[in-house]
Amino acid sequence: MGSCGTWAWQELLVLLSSLWLWVGSAQPTPPGPTHAPGPQLKFRLAGYPRKHNEGRVEVFYNDEWGTICDDDFTLANAHVLCRHLGFVAATGWAHSAKYGKGVGRIWLDNVNCAGGEKSIGDCKHRGWGNSDCSHEEDAGVICKDERIPGFKDSNVIETEQSHVEEVRLRPVVSGARRQLPVTEGIVEVRYKDGWAQICDEGWDSQNSRVVCGMMGFPAEKKVNRNFYKQAKSQPKQKRREDIGSKKRLFSERQQLNYRLHSVSCTGTEVHLSMCTFEFYRGNASAACGAGMPAVVSCVPGPLFATGNAHKKKQRQQQQGQPRIRLKGGAKVGEGRVEVLKNSEWGTICDDRWNLLSASVVCRELGFGSAKEALTGARMGQGTGPIHMNEVQCLGTEKSLWSCPFKNITQEDCKHTEDAAIRCNIPYMGYENLETWYWDASNVTEMVLSGVKCAGHEMSLSHCQHHSASLNCKNTGTRFAAGVICSETASDLLLHAPLVQETAYIEDRPLHMLYCAAEENCLSSSARLANWPYGHRRLLRFSSQIHNNGRADFRPKAGRHSWVWHECHRHYHSMDIFTHYDILTPNGTKVAEGHKASFCLEDTECEEADVAKRYECANFGEQGITVGCWDLYRHDIDCQWIDITDVKPGNYILQVVINPNFEVAESDFTNNAMKCNCKYDGHRIWVHSCHIGDALSEEANKRFEQYPGQLNNQIS
């Protein structure tokens, strides 16, 4: 039987098995759990557009609604979920958030049901709340439109949409239509094929705070309600005369269609759907007689502010270093949460980490409320101390440091439990300017050259680039740039304490350095030496390079282009993998070295359940697996800096990994490591080794006169 036939036969068996199980469960005395989920779990269908028997699956667990990731999803999973929802079986399932993206937690991932389980909790999965998905992967189901006899939970699915999914701000001032982000406008919710308004009777600042948070703004401000009320009541000509050229209203007034009223939020909700409200039923065009459409005005964060206000906020920010930051995220507004304590950056343990605490962080950083509170080092593992545990914010705090938390010991948490967030950010319309990757044979014009980005820009137009004169204007398609995008990437960093522990000086005879000279591992003065007599003075140390990211580190070049070095008898997958430098306190380079990737492989892995994938023997694949490290021992060739010509004094030892940006990483700011060195001409003392961005700005200023390269970002 062919593969398609085998698949169809397996699907048929699953369906028959599910029907048989349903028949058994429909007997006069069925066990309760088969018909309805236990008190711990509730289920509902959400999303739009959809019919009453289909939609995004949402699960109520641990007092919070969440979704299910579509990874490894099958029809058997859908059968179990549809029975939870009161239907006899499933006819299909949907992936990639077909019914829209949910909010809150992603409760389940890699679900694997046989099809006959009484509860989705009985199926194999990664554990509640343990997921590496985003809401773009929310799973949905299509259930057979036939209910299980006697199923009671009729409120789970309603024929009319009962959830608020999409919310937007519609600007009503013509000038505001062209400005992004939209910070003020009428609040509208998606309803059927259009948009509907909210009656503002009883509307307060807490409601506005929730809407602004959804739109990506950290705070709300008072809106001039009289302006909108006047605009609503006055004739068009009179409105224009009163408002003048400063603010011009839309020339055509849109018909109002109210959907919600009596909205009441506490201000800590991350989505309007979490507030209490009531729906208008039937014909709502004449509703809200004493009110008007709810209008909200938001305060943008510094990254999204424009004009003089933006400059003022930037000056305010520059007055002091922030005590919180995001690291390792693929997009603006997401990343591992790191906090500054005792002049050292550290992470937060994910115990009791939730949307309330995540939203406090998001707003503190100038974003909106949190879309997701991520656990299990979803944005990669940090280094250094873990400063906070069991953070319990109320959601009203201005700073994470105002929230109750526990100090932890090493036994409490590991970096595999580092907390992360995804925040709501304003819509900026940058997809209309950005870069597309396509077959370069159709390229007719070059528009940019010399592009040099730091990595935090939101558009290529914000990066440094050549002005009107393009370097490759008439070169055709040969030099057209392209990109391959990914949600995940590797993140390499050096284990700084090991460098400090293993550093020493060796006077190595020249007759033992022919291979090293061939690979340019000695200083230029070595060419003038009296080979094979004499020696070179080498500063040797071990390098343990960890991959703390979310994807394996692989060489840019494939095996077909690796270079074989006969002298050392191995392949180089990268010509330059690290830079080693000795710097004076004022930053002058007095000695340098480089390390080719002699062999990128997994020496050891941090957790027992992480398997090594890369081994160089027998022309094997090279790379570093997530959660593993590659060790270059101090006693192998080129694992040194030639300091033969260095005079006694105080210096800085600096090591930079992946210095030429040949391989993408989620975070280049932790690729540089530096140490203090004291050399007396015979011995060397190496101390205070740390990753370049691990300390506060003030602490780095105290690190001799020259702070060294703080990161591997382009400046």
XYZ file of C-alpha atoms in Angstrom:
715
model
C 0.000 0.000 0.000
C 1.356 3.437 -0.960
C 2.117 6.144 1.590
C -1.106 8.050 0.798
C -3.145 4.900 1.166
C -1.445 4.088 4.458
C -2.199 7.559 5.766
C -5.855 7.345 4.715
C -6.210 3.876 6.296
C -4.730 5.142 9.567
C -7.082 8.133 9.552
C -10.047 5.818 8.925
C -9.029 3.571 11.788
C -8.752 6.564 14.105
C -12.193 7.797 13.054
C -13.780 4.372 13.474
C -12.075 3.991 16.827
C -13.405 7.384 17.923
C -16.945 6.542 16.805
C -16.798 3.198 18.608
C -15.667 4.956 21.744
C -18.479 7.470 21.430
C -21.068 4.721 21.024
C -19.726 3.157 24.182
C -19.880 6.477 25.994
C -23.484 7.109 24.892
C -24.900 4.158 26.860
C -27.516 4.877 29.577
C -24.926 5.103 32.384
C -21.916 6.854 30.886
C -19.018 7.862 33.090
C -19.166 11.600 33.753
C -15.672 12.609 32.572
C -16.335 11.220 29.098
C -19.176 13.671 28.504
C -17.758 16.818 30.006
C -14.360 17.903 31.225
C -13.641 17.869 34.909
C -13.714 21.036 36.996
C -10.013 21.643 36.367
C -10.390 22.148 32.602
C -12.803 24.128 30.448
C -12.838 24.478 26.692
C -14.210 26.906 24.156
C -13.984 27.752 20.475
C -12.940 31.265 19.487
C -11.825 33.240 16.474
C -13.345 34.760 13.404
C -14.657 34.011 10.868
C -16.010 30.647 11.921
C -19.098 28.533 12.310
C -20.398 27.361 15.654
C -18.664 23.978 15.327
C -15.191 25.244 14.440
C -12.600 27.679 15.699
C -9.441 28.227 17.688
C -9.292 25.905 20.689
C -8.936 27.677 24.024
C -8.356 25.884 27.322
C -9.074 27.206 30.803
C -6.377 25.843 33.103
C -4.987 27.164 36.366
C -7.513 30.037 36.335
C -6.329 31.332 32.952
C -7.494 30.897 29.371
C -4.863 29.856 26.845
C -4.369 28.136 23.508
C -2.813 24.960 22.045
C 0.155 24.982 19.657
C -0.222 23.247 16.297
C 3.143 21.438 16.475
C 2.617 17.701 15.790
C -1.140 18.255 15.812
C -3.247 15.412 14.375
C -6.847 14.498 13.681
C -6.742 12.256 16.754
C -6.062 15.347 18.903
C -9.018 17.059 17.255
C -11.298 14.094 18.094
C -10.482 14.391 21.792
C -10.965 18.163 21.803
C -14.248 18.049 19.894
C -15.641 15.576 22.420
C -14.562 17.989 25.166
C -16.647 20.603 23.366
C -19.707 18.379 23.133
C -19.395 17.122 19.559
C -19.256 13.462 18.582
C -16.043 13.690 16.541
C -13.783 15.911 14.457
C -13.752 16.234 10.692
C -10.563 18.269 10.491
C -8.186 20.666 12.170
C -6.490 23.960 11.332
C -2.949 25.220 11.850
C -1.097 28.553 11.803
C -3.801 30.495 13.663
C -6.372 30.135 10.874
C -9.007 31.518 13.232
C -6.828 34.359 14.469
C -4.159 34.607 17.128
C -5.145 34.103 20.745
C -3.820 35.916 23.789
C -2.325 34.766 27.072
C -0.611 31.464 27.696
C -0.002 28.678 25.210
C -0.938 25.852 27.519
C -0.087 22.788 25.419
C 2.489 21.904 22.779
C 3.452 18.731 20.905
C 0.160 17.100 21.874
C -0.001 13.454 20.792
C -3.324 11.700 21.334
C -4.283 8.220 20.256
C -7.840 9.440 19.769
C -9.635 7.594 22.543
C -8.472 9.590 25.559
C -11.167 10.943 27.881
C -9.240 14.187 28.391
C -6.651 16.122 26.425
C -4.640 16.061 29.643
C -4.314 12.278 29.250
C -2.534 12.690 25.902
C 1.223 12.981 25.642
C 2.459 16.578 25.611
C 5.367 18.748 26.787
C 3.672 19.708 30.013
C 1.247 22.453 30.905
C 2.639 25.850 29.958
C 5.806 24.406 28.405
C 5.883 25.539 24.780
C 8.261 27.000 22.219
C 5.459 28.402 20.047
C 3.977 31.809 19.369
C 0.284 32.553 18.905
C 0.875 32.445 15.162
C 0.800 28.663 15.658
C -2.519 28.422 17.524
C -4.403 25.258 16.618
C -8.057 25.072 15.642
C -10.527 22.246 15.104
C -13.496 21.553 12.846
C -16.012 19.363 14.666
C -18.762 17.231 13.164
C -21.992 19.177 13.569
C -23.580 16.545 15.776
C -23.769 16.935 19.532
C -23.166 14.234 22.130
C -26.580 13.390 23.636
C -27.004 14.919 27.071
C -23.987 17.228 26.821
C -24.735 20.085 29.227
C -22.070 22.726 28.708
C -24.063 24.761 26.191
C -22.244 27.987 26.992
C -18.964 26.761 25.549
C -20.014 27.355 21.953
C -22.565 29.937 20.879
C -23.920 30.542 17.413
C -23.235 34.287 17.774
C -19.716 35.530 18.374
C -19.300 36.038 22.122
C -15.678 37.104 22.372
C -13.865 40.322 21.589
C -11.062 39.348 19.240
C -9.655 42.315 17.305
C -9.563 45.902 18.523
C -8.366 49.000 16.687
C -8.126 52.775 17.041
C -9.734 54.582 14.111
C -8.447 58.151 13.766
C -11.109 60.703 12.884
C -8.824 63.660 12.204
C -7.601 63.743 8.623
C -4.027 64.619 9.549
C -3.857 61.678 11.938
C -4.691 59.271 9.136
C -1.258 59.738 7.627
C 0.712 59.591 10.873
C 1.898 56.369 12.430
C 1.572 55.191 15.046
C -2.089 56.033 15.589
C -2.233 57.247 19.188
C -5.783 58.618 19.312
C -9.094 57.590 17.853
C -12.422 55.815 18.229
C -12.166 52.349 19.783
C -13.629 49.729 17.478
C -14.003 45.961 17.725
C -14.203 43.466 14.901
C -17.745 42.263 14.305
C -18.715 39.972 11.435
C -17.334 41.524 8.236
C -16.760 44.994 9.645
C -16.090 47.082 12.719
C -18.361 48.223 15.529
C -18.095 50.875 18.216
C -18.257 50.831 22.024
C -20.650 53.067 23.929
C -18.670 55.359 26.224
C -21.254 55.508 29.026
C -19.249 54.731 32.161
C -15.978 54.686 30.213
C -12.974 55.620 32.374
C -9.173 55.851 32.307
C -8.746 52.205 33.328
C -10.562 51.105 30.192
C -8.362 53.444 28.141
C -5.258 52.012 29.782
C -6.200 48.511 28.671
C -6.894 49.599 25.082
C -3.642 51.593 24.908
C -1.743 48.572 26.212
C -3.244 46.416 23.463
C -2.210 49.008 20.873
C 1.388 48.920 22.106
C 1.438 52.068 24.259
C 2.570 52.172 27.914
C 0.075 54.786 29.135
C -3.100 56.672 28.349
C -3.867 60.359 28.569
C -7.039 62.383 28.934
C -8.889 62.881 25.678
C -10.757 66.021 24.651
C -14.196 64.420 24.669
C -15.925 67.729 23.916
C -14.107 67.936 20.605
C -15.525 64.574 19.491
C -18.912 65.321 20.986
C -18.990 68.633 19.161
C -17.901 66.935 15.981
C -20.714 64.426 16.382
C -23.459 66.964 16.982
C -22.589 69.922 14.749
C -23.283 70.213 11.028
C -20.329 69.514 8.810
C -19.813 73.131 7.661
C -20.006 74.463 11.233
C -17.498 71.876 12.432
C -15.019 72.914 9.789
C -15.409 76.575 10.640
C -14.834 75.938 14.366
C -11.923 73.623 13.945
C -10.222 75.520 11.143
C -7.113 74.309 9.418
C -5.537 72.889 12.566
C -7.756 69.816 12.661
C -9.991 68.715 9.809
C -12.522 65.943 10.349
C -13.340 63.279 7.836
C -15.678 64.791 5.274
C -18.003 61.816 5.420
C -19.448 60.713 8.701
C -19.553 56.957 9.153
C -22.708 55.316 10.385
C -22.320 54.072 13.952
C -22.906 50.457 14.861
C -22.511 49.862 18.585
C -21.473 46.408 19.741
C -20.395 46.771 23.402
C -21.500 48.816 26.386
C -20.946 48.941 30.151
C -17.239 48.141 29.767
C -15.469 47.963 33.119
C -11.744 47.226 33.370
C -9.433 47.291 36.376
C -6.584 48.563 34.203
C -4.404 45.461 34.622
C -6.023 43.366 31.885
C -3.900 42.636 28.834
C -6.882 42.439 26.487
C -10.296 44.085 26.377
C -11.903 40.632 26.325
C -10.737 40.127 29.912
C -12.795 43.096 31.151
C -16.463 42.889 32.039
C -18.877 44.232 29.401
C -22.215 43.609 27.785
C -23.181 43.067 24.149
C -25.914 44.900 22.349
C -28.304 42.378 20.836
C -30.310 42.784 17.694
C -30.424 46.196 16.003
C -27.827 48.313 17.805
C -27.851 51.328 15.481
C -30.093 53.296 17.860
C -28.212 52.282 21.004
C -26.061 54.488 23.280
C -28.537 57.370 23.108
C -26.963 59.347 25.958
C -23.373 58.590 25.011
C -21.026 58.493 22.061
C -18.339 56.161 20.696
C -15.542 55.536 23.179
C -12.426 57.526 22.268
C -8.940 56.827 23.582
C -5.705 58.817 23.478
C -2.409 57.019 24.208
C 1.126 58.046 25.133
C 3.736 56.346 22.899
C 6.953 54.968 24.316
C 10.292 56.643 23.485
C 11.017 54.268 20.607
C 7.777 55.220 18.848
C 7.438 58.891 19.774
C 8.067 61.524 17.121
C 9.128 65.173 17.006
C 10.173 67.219 20.028
C 8.443 64.888 22.465
C 10.640 62.059 21.204
C 13.814 64.076 21.697
C 12.744 65.096 25.187
C 12.078 61.484 26.187
C 15.444 60.428 24.769
C 17.193 63.046 26.906
C 15.312 61.838 29.954
C 16.361 58.272 29.239
C 19.992 59.212 28.841
C 20.093 60.713 32.337
C 20.458 57.269 33.893
C 20.936 53.682 32.827
C 17.753 51.605 32.916
C 17.645 48.746 35.401
C 15.803 46.370 33.104
C 16.370 45.175 29.536
C 15.358 42.515 27.001
C 17.861 40.155 25.423
C 17.747 37.430 22.797
C 14.466 38.327 21.100
C 13.992 38.148 17.343
C 11.723 41.210 17.242
C 11.297 44.565 18.936
C 9.422 44.191 22.205
C 10.347 40.604 22.999
C 13.191 38.879 24.779
C 14.609 37.423 27.961
C 14.072 39.774 30.901
C 17.277 40.902 32.597
C 17.568 43.208 35.600
C 20.479 45.187 37.025
C 21.320 44.580 40.666
C 24.556 45.401 42.501
C 26.054 46.652 39.210
C 25.583 43.242 37.545
C 22.969 42.129 35.055
C 21.053 38.955 35.836
C 17.882 37.088 34.931
C 14.496 36.285 36.502
C 13.345 32.793 37.413
C 10.023 31.836 35.830
C 8.337 30.535 38.992
C 4.865 32.187 39.156
C 5.746 34.332 36.132
C 2.516 35.603 34.548
C 0.965 38.249 32.302
C 0.577 40.786 35.125
C 4.314 40.838 35.850
C 5.177 40.656 32.168
C 2.960 43.681 31.447
C 4.707 45.738 34.127
C 8.010 45.019 32.362
C 6.570 45.816 28.929
C 5.163 49.163 30.037
C 8.330 50.045 31.949
C 10.293 49.562 28.715
C 7.936 51.793 26.741
C 5.802 49.104 25.081
C 2.175 48.158 25.658
C 0.817 45.310 27.745
C 2.205 41.797 27.446
C 1.042 39.376 24.762
C 2.817 36.451 26.395
C 4.668 35.665 29.611
C 7.214 33.071 28.492
C 8.812 30.449 30.715
C 11.491 27.800 30.320
C 14.154 30.060 28.747
C 12.061 30.455 25.584
C 14.260 33.402 24.558
C 17.497 31.617 25.367
C 19.413 31.165 28.583
C 21.113 34.058 30.286
C 24.369 34.052 32.214
C 25.502 35.313 35.571
C 23.224 35.601 38.596
C 19.475 34.997 38.778
C 18.319 38.046 40.701
C 14.587 37.472 41.188
C 12.140 34.631 41.739
C 8.387 34.340 42.287
C 7.706 37.861 41.075
C 4.092 38.757 41.904
C 3.072 42.085 40.397
C -0.420 43.450 40.770
C -0.171 45.010 37.323
C -0.373 48.621 38.513
C 3.307 49.046 39.405
C 5.462 51.518 37.475
C 8.524 49.300 37.747
C 9.234 45.613 38.195
C 11.351 46.517 41.207
C 8.169 47.693 42.976
C 6.669 44.190 42.769
C 7.074 41.611 45.558
C 9.673 38.955 44.752
C 11.995 36.499 46.427
C 15.762 36.407 46.374
C 16.961 32.982 45.343
C 19.757 30.556 45.934
C 21.509 28.393 43.361
C 19.327 25.464 44.310
C 16.084 27.303 43.545
C 16.468 27.984 39.829
C 18.680 27.426 36.816
C 19.027 29.455 33.652
C 16.830 26.893 31.922
C 14.015 28.656 33.824
C 14.777 32.196 32.684
C 11.627 34.275 32.197
C 10.887 36.155 28.960
C 8.137 38.298 27.460
C 6.459 39.328 24.227
C 4.953 42.813 24.319
C 2.347 44.587 22.229
C 4.014 47.213 20.046
C 2.389 49.915 17.911
C 1.652 49.314 14.270
C 4.190 51.348 12.321
C 3.502 50.211 8.752
C 7.121 49.318 8.131
C 6.154 46.311 6.044
C 5.313 48.826 3.303
C 9.015 49.940 3.231
C 10.953 46.897 3.950
C 12.920 44.490 2.106
C 11.641 41.678 0.000
C 13.624 38.574 -0.937
C 12.998 37.397 -4.460
C 14.663 36.098 -7.594
C 17.304 38.717 -8.336
C 16.982 38.192 -12.084
C 14.020 40.583 -12.031
C 15.936 43.395 -10.314
C 15.998 46.536 -12.428
C 17.270 49.103 -9.936
C 19.477 49.307 -6.859
C 18.091 51.630 -4.197
C 20.508 51.198 -1.261
C 24.175 50.393 -0.739
C 26.600 50.529 2.156
C 23.867 49.517 4.593
C 25.193 49.256 8.136
C 22.696 48.424 10.889
C 23.220 48.080 14.623
C 20.356 45.609 14.893
C 17.801 47.630 16.867
C 16.468 49.648 13.922
C 12.881 49.043 12.882
C 13.490 49.634 9.166
C 16.451 49.498 6.775
C 15.855 53.169 6.066
C 16.876 53.871 9.690
C 20.306 52.243 9.215
C 23.440 53.971 8.003
C 23.760 53.757 4.226
C 25.293 55.548 1.280
C 23.558 58.708 0.182
C 22.432 59.356 -3.386
C 25.611 57.876 -4.870
C 25.199 54.091 -4.894
C 28.341 51.971 -5.160
C 26.727 49.209 -7.193
C 24.173 51.178 -9.178
C 25.050 49.700 -12.555
C 26.183 46.218 -11.567
C 22.953 44.456 -12.465
C 21.807 41.600 -10.280
C 25.196 40.283 -9.289
C 25.369 42.200 -6.007
C 21.700 42.213 -5.053
C 21.352 41.556 -1.312
C 18.967 38.973 0.082
C 17.940 37.617 3.456
C 16.666 34.416 4.988
C 14.542 35.092 8.068
C 14.096 32.916 11.115
C 12.279 33.197 14.429
C 15.188 31.524 16.226
C 18.967 31.808 16.164
C 22.030 30.669 18.036
C 23.634 32.754 20.787
C 27.306 32.140 21.547
C 29.129 33.379 24.607
C 32.443 32.609 26.259
C 32.713 31.134 29.745
C 34.728 33.988 31.267
C 35.829 32.324 34.546
C 37.602 29.530 32.654
C 39.772 32.034 30.786
C 40.832 33.546 34.095
C 41.501 30.154 35.684
C 43.603 28.723 32.840
C 45.693 31.697 31.657
C 49.490 31.247 31.760
C 52.669 32.059 29.802
C 54.676 29.570 27.756
C 57.974 30.142 25.937
C 57.507 27.769 23.005
C 60.475 26.777 20.776
C 60.199 27.913 17.169
C 60.777 24.421 15.814
C 57.398 23.466 17.340
C 55.530 26.360 15.715
C 55.760 25.688 11.960
C 52.107 24.685 11.669
C 51.011 27.678 13.742
C 53.043 30.003 11.527
C 51.429 28.501 8.449
C 48.001 29.418 9.852
C 49.071 32.970 10.853
C 48.773 32.322 14.578
C 51.951 34.278 15.449
C 52.686 37.984 15.409
C 54.248 39.524 12.309
C 57.698 39.795 13.929
C 57.926 35.989 13.952
C 58.779 36.086 10.231
C 62.062 37.830 11.124
C 63.036 35.228 13.742
C 66.010 32.896 13.276
C 63.974 29.736 12.539
C 64.148 27.099 13.938
C 66.142 28.620 16.789
C 64.732 30.694 19.596
C 61.187 30.806 20.973
C 57.967 32.833 21.060
C 56.273 33.932 24.286
C 52.616 32.894 24.263
C 49.718 33.805 26.544
C 47.677 30.593 26.610
C 44.181 29.970 27.975
C 41.205 27.711 27.420
C 38.018 28.794 25.641
C 34.683 27.202 26.451
C 32.087 28.579 24.052
C 28.445 27.946 24.939
C 25.418 28.094 22.680
C 22.657 29.564 24.852
C 20.380 30.401 21.941
C 17.362 28.694 20.456
C 18.969 27.248 17.322
C 22.174 25.331 16.648
C 25.250 27.314 15.622
C 26.265 26.081 12.168
C 29.118 27.338 9.971
C 28.051 29.608 7.156
C 29.802 27.454 4.582
C 28.819 23.898 3.781
C 31.234 20.995 3.945
C 32.019 21.253 0.241
C 33.827 24.556 0.844
C 35.671 23.754 4.072
C 39.444 24.178 3.860
C 41.718 21.255 4.642
C 44.927 22.099 6.516
C 47.447 19.383 5.989
C 49.795 20.537 8.729
C 47.215 20.223 11.501
C 45.219 17.636 9.526
C 41.766 19.051 10.027
C 39.110 21.119 8.238
C 38.429 24.774 8.929
C 34.718 25.477 8.604
C 35.277 29.177 9.427
C 38.484 31.057 8.689
C 38.091 33.337 11.702
C 35.987 32.146 14.597
C 37.421 34.361 17.365
C 39.652 37.407 17.773
C 42.157 37.601 20.645
C 43.589 41.028 21.502
C 45.858 42.608 24.108
C 44.960 46.279 24.577
C 46.497 49.098 26.547
C 44.215 50.868 29.061
C 43.517 53.572 26.449
C 42.485 51.010 23.842
C 45.630 50.675 21.715
C 46.128 47.173 20.365
C 49.617 45.821 21.188
C 49.122 42.135 20.330
C 46.511 40.189 18.464
C 45.621 36.691 17.425
C 42.793 34.846 15.767
C 41.394 31.401 16.055
C 39.984 29.570 13.084
C 37.283 27.027 13.813
C 39.636 24.071 13.916
C 36.674 21.886 14.616
C 33.282 23.099 15.808
C 31.761 20.266 17.793
C 29.842 19.459 20.952
C 32.371 18.758 23.689
C 29.754 18.521 26.453
C 26.124 19.484 27.041
C 24.648 21.104 30.132
C 21.675 18.774 30.593
C 21.704 14.997 30.489
C 18.741 14.876 28.110
C 20.476 17.060 25.479
C 22.196 14.883 22.890
C 25.414 15.871 21.120
C 24.859 16.362 17.396
C 28.196 17.507 16.038
C 31.503 15.653 15.895
C 34.411 16.397 13.602
C 35.776 12.890 13.268
C 35.532 11.307 9.816
C 34.566 14.580 8.134
C 31.513 14.879 10.342
C 29.130 17.820 10.561
C 30.395 20.814 12.507
C 28.405 23.035 14.835
C 27.372 23.654 18.452
C 24.025 22.313 19.661
C 21.718 24.445 21.791
C 22.620 23.784 25.421
C 26.112 22.454 24.590
C 29.593 23.917 24.407
C 32.765 23.566 22.383
C 36.006 23.483 24.393
C 39.321 24.665 22.963
C 41.917 23.595 25.491
C 44.852 25.829 26.366
C 47.330 23.245 25.068
C 46.226 23.120 21.409
C 47.843 25.133 18.645
C 46.736 28.739 18.118
C 44.851 28.843 21.423
C 47.036 31.771 22.443
C 48.190 35.329 21.858
C 51.793 35.905 20.820
C 53.033 38.483 23.382
C 56.735 38.233 22.507
C 56.867 41.955 21.676
C 54.679 43.176 24.563
C 56.387 45.256 27.234
C 55.606 44.917 30.957
C 52.547 46.846 32.101
C 48.782 46.772 32.719
C 46.629 45.577 29.855
C 43.191 44.319 28.823
C 42.708 40.850 27.360
C 39.767 40.862 24.954
C 38.146 37.915 23.154
C 35.414 38.371 20.535
C 33.471 35.410 19.130
C 32.072 35.388 15.578
C 33.740 38.782 14.979
C 32.819 39.067 11.303
C 29.129 38.278 11.828
C 29.389 35.309 9.484
C 26.658 33.415 11.353
C 23.414 34.963 12.582
C 22.887 35.171 16.345
C 19.960 36.395 18.383
C 22.257 38.560 20.497
C 25.634 39.944 19.481
C 26.004 42.079 22.612
C 27.397 39.176 24.651
C 30.034 38.012 22.164
C 32.900 39.983 23.692
C 34.751 39.062 26.888
C 37.443 41.090 28.631
C 39.855 40.721 31.535
C 42.351 42.878 33.385
C 45.974 41.791 32.904
C 49.155 42.683 34.754
C 52.382 41.597 33.024
C 55.800 42.034 34.679
C 57.863 40.625 31.832
C 57.989 37.132 33.345
C 54.547 36.356 34.744
C 51.011 37.465 33.992
C 47.989 37.958 36.274
C 44.564 37.758 34.638
C 41.578 38.856 36.717
C 38.083 40.409 36.588
C 37.092 38.470 33.467
C 33.476 39.030 32.390
C 31.219 39.261 29.375
C 31.306 42.798 27.969
C 27.696 43.735 28.752
C 27.402 41.856 32.051
C 28.096 44.894 34.264
C 26.488 48.286 34.655
C 27.773 51.272 32.713
C 29.252 52.696 35.897
C 31.102 49.463 36.658
C 32.477 49.342 33.132
C 33.769 52.889 33.483
C 35.758 51.748 36.494
C 37.326 48.983 34.382
C 40.629 50.759 33.771
C 40.557 53.819 31.508
C 39.379 51.959 28.407
C 36.330 49.727 28.889
C 37.206 47.409 26.035
C 34.770 46.353 23.348
C 31.493 46.100 25.222
C 29.789 44.076 22.508
C 30.037 42.805 18.974
C 27.436 45.170 17.553
C 28.221 47.475 14.690
C 28.435 51.034 15.955
